[in-house]
Short mmCIF file of N, CA and C in Angstrom, two decimals:
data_model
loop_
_atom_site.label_atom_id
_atom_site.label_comp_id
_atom_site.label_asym_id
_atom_site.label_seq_id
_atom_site.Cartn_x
_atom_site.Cartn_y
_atom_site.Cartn_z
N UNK R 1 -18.55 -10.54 -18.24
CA UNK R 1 -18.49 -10.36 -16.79
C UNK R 1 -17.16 -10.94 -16.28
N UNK R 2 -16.39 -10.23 -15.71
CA UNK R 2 -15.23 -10.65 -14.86
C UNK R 2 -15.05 -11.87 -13.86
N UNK R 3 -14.24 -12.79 -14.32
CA UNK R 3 -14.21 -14.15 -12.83
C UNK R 3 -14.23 -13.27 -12.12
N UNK R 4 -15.75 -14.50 -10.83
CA UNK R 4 -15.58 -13.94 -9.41
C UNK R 4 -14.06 -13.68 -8.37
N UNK R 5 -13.14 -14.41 -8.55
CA UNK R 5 -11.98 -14.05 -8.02
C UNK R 5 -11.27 -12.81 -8.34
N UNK R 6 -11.29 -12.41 -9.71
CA UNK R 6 -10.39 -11.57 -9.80
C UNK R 6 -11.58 -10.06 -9.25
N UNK R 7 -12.69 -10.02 -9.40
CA UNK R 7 -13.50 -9.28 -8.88
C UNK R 7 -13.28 -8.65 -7.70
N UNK R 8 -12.91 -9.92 -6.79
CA UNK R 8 -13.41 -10.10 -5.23
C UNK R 8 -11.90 -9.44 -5.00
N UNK R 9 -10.77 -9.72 -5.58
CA UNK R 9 -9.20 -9.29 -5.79
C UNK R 9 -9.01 -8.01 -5.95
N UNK R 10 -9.49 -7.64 -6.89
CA UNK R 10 -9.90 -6.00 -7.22
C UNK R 10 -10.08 -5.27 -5.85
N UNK R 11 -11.82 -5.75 -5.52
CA UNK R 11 -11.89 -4.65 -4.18
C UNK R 11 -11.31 -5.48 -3.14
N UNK R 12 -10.51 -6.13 -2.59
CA UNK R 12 -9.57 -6.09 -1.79
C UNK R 12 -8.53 -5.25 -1.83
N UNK R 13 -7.93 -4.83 -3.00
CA UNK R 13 -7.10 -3.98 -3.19
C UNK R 13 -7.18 -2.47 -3.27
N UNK R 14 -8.87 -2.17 -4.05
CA UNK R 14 -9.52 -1.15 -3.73
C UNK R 14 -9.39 -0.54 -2.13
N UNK R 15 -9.95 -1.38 -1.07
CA UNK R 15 -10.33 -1.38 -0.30
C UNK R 15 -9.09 -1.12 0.93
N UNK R 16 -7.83 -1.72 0.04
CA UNK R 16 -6.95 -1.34 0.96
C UNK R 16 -5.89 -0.06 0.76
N UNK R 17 -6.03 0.67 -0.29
CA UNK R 17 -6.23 2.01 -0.54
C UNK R 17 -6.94 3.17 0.03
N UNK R 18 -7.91 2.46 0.15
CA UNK R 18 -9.27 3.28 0.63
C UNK R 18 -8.68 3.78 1.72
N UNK R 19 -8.11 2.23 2.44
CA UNK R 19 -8.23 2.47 4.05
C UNK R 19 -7.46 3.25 4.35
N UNK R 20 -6.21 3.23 3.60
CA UNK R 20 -4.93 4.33 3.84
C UNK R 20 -6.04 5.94 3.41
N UNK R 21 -6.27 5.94 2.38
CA UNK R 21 -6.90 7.52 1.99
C UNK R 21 -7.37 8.19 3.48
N UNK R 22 -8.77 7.01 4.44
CA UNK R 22 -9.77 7.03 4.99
C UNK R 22 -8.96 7.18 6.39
N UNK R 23 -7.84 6.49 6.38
CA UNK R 23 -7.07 6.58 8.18
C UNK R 23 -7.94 5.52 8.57
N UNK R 24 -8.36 4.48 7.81
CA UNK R 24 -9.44 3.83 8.66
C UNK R 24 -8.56 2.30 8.77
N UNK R 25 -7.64 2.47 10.49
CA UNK R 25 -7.32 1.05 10.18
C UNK R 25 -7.72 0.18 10.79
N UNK R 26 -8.12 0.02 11.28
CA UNK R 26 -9.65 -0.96 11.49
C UNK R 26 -9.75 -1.86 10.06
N UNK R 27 -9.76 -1.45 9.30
CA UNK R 27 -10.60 -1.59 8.25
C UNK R 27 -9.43 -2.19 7.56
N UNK R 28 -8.25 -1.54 7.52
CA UNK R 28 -6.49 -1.97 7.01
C UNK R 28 -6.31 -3.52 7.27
N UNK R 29 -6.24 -3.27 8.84
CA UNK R 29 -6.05 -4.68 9.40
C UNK R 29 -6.93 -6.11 8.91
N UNK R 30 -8.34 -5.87 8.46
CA UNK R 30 -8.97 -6.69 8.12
C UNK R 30 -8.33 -7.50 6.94
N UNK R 31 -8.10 -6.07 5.76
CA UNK R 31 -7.82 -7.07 4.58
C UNK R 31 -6.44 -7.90 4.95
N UNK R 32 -5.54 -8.01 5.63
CA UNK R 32 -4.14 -8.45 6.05
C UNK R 32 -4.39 -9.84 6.36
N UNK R 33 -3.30 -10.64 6.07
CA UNK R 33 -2.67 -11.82 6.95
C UNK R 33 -2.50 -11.71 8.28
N UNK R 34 -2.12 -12.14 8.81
CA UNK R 34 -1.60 -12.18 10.30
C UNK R 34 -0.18 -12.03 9.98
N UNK R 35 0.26 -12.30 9.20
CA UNK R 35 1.93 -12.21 8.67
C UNK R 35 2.03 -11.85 7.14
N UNK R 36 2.51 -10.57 7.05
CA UNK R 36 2.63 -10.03 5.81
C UNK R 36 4.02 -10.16 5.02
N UNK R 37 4.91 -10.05 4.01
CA UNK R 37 5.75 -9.74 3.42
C UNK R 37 5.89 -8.28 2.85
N UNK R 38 6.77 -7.36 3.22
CA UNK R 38 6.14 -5.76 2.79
C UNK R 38 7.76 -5.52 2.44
N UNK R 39 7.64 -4.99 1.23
CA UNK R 39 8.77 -4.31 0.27
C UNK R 39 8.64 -3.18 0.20
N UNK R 40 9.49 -1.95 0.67
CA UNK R 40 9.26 -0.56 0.23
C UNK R 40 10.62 -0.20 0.21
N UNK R 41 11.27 -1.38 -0.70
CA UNK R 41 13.08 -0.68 -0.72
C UNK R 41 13.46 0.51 -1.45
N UNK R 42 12.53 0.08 -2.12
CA UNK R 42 13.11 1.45 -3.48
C UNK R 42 12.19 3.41 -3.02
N UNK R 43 11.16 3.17 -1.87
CA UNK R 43 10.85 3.80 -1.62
C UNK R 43 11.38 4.50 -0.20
N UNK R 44 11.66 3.54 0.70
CA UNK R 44 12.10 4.15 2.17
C UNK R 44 13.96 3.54 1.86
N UNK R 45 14.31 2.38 1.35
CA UNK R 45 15.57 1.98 1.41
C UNK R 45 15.60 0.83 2.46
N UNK R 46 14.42 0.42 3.14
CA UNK R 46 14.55 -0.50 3.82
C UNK R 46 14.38 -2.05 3.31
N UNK R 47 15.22 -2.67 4.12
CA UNK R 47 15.13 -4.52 2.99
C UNK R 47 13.51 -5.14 3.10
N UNK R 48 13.24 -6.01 2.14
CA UNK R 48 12.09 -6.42 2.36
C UNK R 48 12.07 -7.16 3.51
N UNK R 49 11.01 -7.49 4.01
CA UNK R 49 11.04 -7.87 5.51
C UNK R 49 9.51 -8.60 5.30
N UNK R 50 9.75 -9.81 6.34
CA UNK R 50 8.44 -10.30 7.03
C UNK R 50 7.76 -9.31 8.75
N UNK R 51 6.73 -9.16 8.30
CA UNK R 51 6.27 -8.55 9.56
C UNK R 51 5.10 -9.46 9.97
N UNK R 52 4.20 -8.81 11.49
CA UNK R 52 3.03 -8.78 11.99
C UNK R 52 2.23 -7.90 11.34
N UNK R 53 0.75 -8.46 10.83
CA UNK R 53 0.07 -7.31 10.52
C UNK R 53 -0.52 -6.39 11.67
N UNK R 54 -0.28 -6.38 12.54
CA UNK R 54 -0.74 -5.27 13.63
C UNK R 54 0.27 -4.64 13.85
N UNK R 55 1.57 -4.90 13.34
CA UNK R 55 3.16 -4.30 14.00
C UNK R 55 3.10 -3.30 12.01
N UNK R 56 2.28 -3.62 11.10
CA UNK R 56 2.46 -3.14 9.60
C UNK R 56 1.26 -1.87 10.05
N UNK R 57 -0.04 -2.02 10.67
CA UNK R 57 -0.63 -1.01 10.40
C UNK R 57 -0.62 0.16 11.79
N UNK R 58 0.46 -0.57 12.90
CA UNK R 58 0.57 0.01 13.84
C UNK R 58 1.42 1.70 13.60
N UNK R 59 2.34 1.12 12.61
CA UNK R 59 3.31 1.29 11.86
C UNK R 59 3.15 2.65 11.04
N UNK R 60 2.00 2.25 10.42
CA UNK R 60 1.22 2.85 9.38
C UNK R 60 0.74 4.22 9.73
N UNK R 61 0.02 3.72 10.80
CA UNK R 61 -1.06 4.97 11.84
C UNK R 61 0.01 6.25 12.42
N UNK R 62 0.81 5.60 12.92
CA UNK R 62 2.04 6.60 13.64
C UNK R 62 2.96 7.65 12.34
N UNK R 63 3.03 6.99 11.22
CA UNK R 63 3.59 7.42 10.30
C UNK R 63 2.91 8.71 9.32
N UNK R 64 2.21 8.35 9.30
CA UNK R 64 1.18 8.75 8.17
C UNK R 64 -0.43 9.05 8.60
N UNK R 65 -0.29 8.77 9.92
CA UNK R 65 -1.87 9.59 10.32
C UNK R 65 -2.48 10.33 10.05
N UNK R 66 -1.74 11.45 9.99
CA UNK R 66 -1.33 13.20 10.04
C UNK R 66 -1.62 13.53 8.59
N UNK R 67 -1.20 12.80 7.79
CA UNK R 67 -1.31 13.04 6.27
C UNK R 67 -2.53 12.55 5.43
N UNK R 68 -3.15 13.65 4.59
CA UNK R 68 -3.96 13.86 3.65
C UNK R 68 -4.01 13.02 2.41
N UNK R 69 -4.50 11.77 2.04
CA UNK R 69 -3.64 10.91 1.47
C UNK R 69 -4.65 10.45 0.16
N UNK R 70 -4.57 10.04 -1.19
CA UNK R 70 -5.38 9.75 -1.99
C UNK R 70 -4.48 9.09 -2.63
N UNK R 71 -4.82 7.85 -2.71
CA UNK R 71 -4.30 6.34 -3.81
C UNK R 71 -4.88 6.30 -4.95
N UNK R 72 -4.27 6.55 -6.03
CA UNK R 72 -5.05 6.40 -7.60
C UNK R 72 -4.51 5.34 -8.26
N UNK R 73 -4.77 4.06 -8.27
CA UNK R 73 -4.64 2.72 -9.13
C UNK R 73 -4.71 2.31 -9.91
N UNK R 74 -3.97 2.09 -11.25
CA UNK R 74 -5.15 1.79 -12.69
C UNK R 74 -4.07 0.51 -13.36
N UNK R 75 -4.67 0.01 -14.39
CA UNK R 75 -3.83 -1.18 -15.35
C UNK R 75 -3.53 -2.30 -14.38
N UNK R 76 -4.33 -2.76 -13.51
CA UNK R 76 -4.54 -3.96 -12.64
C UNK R 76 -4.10 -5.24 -13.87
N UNK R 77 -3.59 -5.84 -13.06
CA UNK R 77 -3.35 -7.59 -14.10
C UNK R 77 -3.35 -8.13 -12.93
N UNK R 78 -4.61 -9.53 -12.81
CA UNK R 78 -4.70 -10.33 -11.27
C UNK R 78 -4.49 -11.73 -12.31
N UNK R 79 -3.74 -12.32 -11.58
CA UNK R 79 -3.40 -13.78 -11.60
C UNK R 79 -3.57 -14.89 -10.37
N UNK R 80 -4.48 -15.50 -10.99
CA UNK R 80 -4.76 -16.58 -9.77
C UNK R 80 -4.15 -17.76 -9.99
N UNK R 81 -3.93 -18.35 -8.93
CA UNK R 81 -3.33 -19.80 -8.95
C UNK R 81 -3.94 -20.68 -7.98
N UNK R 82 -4.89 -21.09 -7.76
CA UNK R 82 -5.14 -21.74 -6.52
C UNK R 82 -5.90 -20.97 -5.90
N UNK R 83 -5.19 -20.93 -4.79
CA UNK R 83 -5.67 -20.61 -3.30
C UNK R 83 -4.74 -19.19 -3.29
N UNK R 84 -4.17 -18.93 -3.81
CA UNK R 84 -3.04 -17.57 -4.04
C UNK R 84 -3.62 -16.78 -5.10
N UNK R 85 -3.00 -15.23 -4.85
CA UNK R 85 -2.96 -14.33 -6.23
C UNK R 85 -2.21 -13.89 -6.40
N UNK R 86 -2.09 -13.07 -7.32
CA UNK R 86 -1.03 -11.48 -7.62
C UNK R 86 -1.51 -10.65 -8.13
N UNK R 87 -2.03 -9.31 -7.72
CA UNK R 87 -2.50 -8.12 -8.30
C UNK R 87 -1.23 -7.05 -8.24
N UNK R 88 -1.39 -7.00 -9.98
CA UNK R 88 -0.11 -6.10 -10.42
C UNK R 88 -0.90 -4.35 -10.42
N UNK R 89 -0.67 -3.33 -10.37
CA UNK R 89 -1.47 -2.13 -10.58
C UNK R 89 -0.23 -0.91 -10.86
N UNK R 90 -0.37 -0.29 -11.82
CA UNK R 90 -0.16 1.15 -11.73
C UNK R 90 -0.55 2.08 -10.71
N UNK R 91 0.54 2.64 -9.96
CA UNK R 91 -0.02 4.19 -8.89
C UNK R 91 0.42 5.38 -8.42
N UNK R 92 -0.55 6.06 -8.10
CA UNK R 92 -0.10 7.54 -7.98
C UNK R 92 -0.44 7.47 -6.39
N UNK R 93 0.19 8.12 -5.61
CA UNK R 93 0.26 8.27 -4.15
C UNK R 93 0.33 9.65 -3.92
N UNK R 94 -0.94 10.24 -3.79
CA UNK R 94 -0.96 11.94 -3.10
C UNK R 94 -0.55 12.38 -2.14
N UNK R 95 -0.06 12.55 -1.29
CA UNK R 95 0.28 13.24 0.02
C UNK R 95 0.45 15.01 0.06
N UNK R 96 -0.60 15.02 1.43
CA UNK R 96 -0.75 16.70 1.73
C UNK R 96 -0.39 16.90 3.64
N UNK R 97 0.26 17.27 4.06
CA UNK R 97 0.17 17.28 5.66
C UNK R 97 0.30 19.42 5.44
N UNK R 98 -1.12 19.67 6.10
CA UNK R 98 -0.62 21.39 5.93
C UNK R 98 0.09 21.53 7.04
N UNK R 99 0.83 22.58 5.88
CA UNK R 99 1.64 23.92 7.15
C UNK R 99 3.27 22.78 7.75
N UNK R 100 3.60 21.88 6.69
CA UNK R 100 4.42 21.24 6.31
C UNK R 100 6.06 22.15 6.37
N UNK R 101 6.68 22.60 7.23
CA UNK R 101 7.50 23.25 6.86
C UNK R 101 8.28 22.70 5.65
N UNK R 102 9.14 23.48 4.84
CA UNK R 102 9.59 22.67 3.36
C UNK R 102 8.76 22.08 2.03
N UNK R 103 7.46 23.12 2.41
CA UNK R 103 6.43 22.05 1.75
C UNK R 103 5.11 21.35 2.29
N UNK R 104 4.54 21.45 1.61
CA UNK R 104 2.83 20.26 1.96
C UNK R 104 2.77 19.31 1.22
N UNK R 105 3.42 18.99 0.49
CA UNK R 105 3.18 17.77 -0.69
C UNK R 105 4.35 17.02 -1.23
N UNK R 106 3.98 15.49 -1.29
CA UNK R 106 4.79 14.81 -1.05
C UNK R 106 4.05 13.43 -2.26
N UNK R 107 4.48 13.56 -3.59
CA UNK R 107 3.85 12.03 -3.94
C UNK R 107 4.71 11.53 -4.55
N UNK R 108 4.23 10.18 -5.28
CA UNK R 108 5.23 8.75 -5.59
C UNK R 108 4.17 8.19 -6.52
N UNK R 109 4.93 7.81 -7.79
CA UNK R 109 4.59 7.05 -8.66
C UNK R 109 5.18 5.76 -8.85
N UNK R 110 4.51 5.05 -9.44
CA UNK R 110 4.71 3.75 -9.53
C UNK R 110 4.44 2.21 -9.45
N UNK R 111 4.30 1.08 -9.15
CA UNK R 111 3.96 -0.23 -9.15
C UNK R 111 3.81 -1.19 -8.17
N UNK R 112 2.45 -1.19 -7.92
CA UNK R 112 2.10 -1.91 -6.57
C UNK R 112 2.37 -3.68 -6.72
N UNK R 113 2.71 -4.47 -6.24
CA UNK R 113 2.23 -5.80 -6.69
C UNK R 113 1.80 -6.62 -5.03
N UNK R 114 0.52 -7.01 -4.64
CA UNK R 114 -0.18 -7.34 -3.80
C UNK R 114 0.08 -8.68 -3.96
N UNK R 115 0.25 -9.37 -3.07
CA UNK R 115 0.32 -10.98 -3.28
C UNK R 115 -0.75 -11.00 -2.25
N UNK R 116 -1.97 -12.34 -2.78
CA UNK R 116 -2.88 -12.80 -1.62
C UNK R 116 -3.30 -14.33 -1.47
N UNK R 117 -4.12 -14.39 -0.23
CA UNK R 117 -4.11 -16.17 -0.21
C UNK R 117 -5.97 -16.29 0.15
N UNK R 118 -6.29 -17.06 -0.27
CA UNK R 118 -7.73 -17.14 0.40
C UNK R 118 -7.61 -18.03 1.38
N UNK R 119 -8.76 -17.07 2.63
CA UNK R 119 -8.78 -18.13 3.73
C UNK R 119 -10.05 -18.04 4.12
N UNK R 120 -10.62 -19.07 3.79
CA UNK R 120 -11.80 -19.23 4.56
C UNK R 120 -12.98 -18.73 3.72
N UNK R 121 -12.47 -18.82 2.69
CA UNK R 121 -13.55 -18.01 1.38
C UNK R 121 -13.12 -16.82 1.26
N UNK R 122 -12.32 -15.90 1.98
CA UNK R 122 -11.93 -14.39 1.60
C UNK R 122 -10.41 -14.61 1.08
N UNK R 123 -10.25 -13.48 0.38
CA UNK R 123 -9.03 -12.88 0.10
C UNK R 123 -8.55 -12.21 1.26
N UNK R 124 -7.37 -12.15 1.26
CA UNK R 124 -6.24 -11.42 2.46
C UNK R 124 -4.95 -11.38 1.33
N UNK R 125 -4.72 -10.12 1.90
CA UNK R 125 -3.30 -9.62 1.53
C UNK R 125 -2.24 -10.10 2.47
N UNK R 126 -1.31 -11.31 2.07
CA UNK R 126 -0.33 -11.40 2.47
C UNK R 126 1.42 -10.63 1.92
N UNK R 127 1.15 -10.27 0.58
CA UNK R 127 2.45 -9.28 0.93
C UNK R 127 2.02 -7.92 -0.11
N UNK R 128 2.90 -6.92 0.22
CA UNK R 128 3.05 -5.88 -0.72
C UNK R 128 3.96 -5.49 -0.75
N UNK R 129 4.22 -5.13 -1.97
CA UNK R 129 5.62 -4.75 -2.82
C UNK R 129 5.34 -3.46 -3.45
N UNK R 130 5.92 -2.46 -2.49
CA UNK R 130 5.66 -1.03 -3.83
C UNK R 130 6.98 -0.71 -4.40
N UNK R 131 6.98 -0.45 -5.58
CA UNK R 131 7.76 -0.05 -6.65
C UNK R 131 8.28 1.12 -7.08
N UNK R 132 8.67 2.35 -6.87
CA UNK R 132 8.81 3.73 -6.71
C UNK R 132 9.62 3.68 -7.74
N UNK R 133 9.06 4.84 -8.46
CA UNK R 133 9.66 4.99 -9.96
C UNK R 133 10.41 6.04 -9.78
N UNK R 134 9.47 7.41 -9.48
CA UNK R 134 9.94 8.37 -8.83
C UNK R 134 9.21 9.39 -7.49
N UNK R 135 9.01 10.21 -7.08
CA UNK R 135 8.15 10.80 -5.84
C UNK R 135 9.33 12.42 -6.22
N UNK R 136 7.97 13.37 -5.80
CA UNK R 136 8.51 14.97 -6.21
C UNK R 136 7.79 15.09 -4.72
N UNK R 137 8.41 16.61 -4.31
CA UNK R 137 8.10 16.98 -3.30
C UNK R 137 8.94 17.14 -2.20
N UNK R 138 7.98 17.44 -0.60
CA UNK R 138 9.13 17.50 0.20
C UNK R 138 8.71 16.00 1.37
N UNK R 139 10.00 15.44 1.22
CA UNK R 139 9.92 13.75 2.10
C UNK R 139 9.30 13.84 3.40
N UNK R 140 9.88 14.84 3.68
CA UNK R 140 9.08 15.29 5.33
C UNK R 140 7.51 14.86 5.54
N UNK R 141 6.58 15.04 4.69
CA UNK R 141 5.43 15.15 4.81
C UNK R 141 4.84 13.77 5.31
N UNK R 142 5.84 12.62 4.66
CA UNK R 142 5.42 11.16 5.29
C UNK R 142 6.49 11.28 6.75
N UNK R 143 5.70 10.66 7.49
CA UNK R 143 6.52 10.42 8.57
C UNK R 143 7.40 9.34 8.63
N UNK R 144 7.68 9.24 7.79
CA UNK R 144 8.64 7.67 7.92
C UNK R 144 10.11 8.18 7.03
N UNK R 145 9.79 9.31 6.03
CA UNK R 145 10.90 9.81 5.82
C UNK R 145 12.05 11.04 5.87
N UNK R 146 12.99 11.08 6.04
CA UNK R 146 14.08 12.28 6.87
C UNK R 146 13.46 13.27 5.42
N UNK R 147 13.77 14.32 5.88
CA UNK R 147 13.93 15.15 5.14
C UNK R 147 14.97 15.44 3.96
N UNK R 148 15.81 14.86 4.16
CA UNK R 148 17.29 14.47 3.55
C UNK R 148 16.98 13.42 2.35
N UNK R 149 16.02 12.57 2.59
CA UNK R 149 15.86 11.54 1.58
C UNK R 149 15.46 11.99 0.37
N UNK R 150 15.98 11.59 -0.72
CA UNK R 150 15.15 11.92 -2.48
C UNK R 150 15.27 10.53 -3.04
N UNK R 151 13.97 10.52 -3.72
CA UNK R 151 13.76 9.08 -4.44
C UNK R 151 13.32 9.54 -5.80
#
């Protein structure tokens, strides 16, 4: 049977997949810090940055609402230390927005790494780091990227 931490680590991370698949951010915001660390250089080109988690899933909603979205995760490695974690994962990122001019599909492979802290007996995601290996398709379909962009 799996330590209860790395368990409880798992579907936090599950769960915050889900929420992107589901549009459910309600549900986003829960697993979050109040202050996140979010890396998506190698994917948008932007520096890693400290944010608000209501300014990360505000963010989120406006971007990517619109889009048809399925997170596939696998080869998890969770490391605990304390009161902290790190969930490492393999992923595939689906994206569909129809009637997409240039295209309906838009995905990205590659390496999530979740950093979290327990508070209060729960896990929270205080940062994420995605890793973009490569992404086929047309960029348009996320709203956060020009059409012009290739990764």
């Amino acid at each position: 049977m799996p330590p209860p931490d790395r368990t409880a680590i798992l579907d936090v991370v599950t769960r915050f997949c889900r929420a992107f698949d589901r549009h459910d951010w309600k549900a986003l915001r829960a697993l979050l810090s109040d202050e996140i660390e979010i890396d998506y250089s190698t994917f948008r080109g932007d520096p890693p940055r400290r944010v608000l988690a209501d300014e990360y899933v505000a963010a989120r909603e406006s971007q990517i609402g619109g889009v048809d979205m399925l997170h596939v995760t696998s080869n998890p490695l969770v490391e605990v230390t304390g009161e902290t974690a790190t969930c490492e994962s393999a992923f595939q990122v689906l994206r569909h927005r129809a009637g997409q001019a240039g295209g309906e599909d838009y995905d990205s492979f590659g390496v999530y790494t979740h950093t979290l802290e327990r508070s209060g007996g729960t896990w929270l995601i205080r940062g994420i780091r995605q890793h973009v290996f490569f992404s086929r398709g047309n960029p348009a379909v996320h709203g956060a990227l020009q059409p012009a962009t290739s990764r």
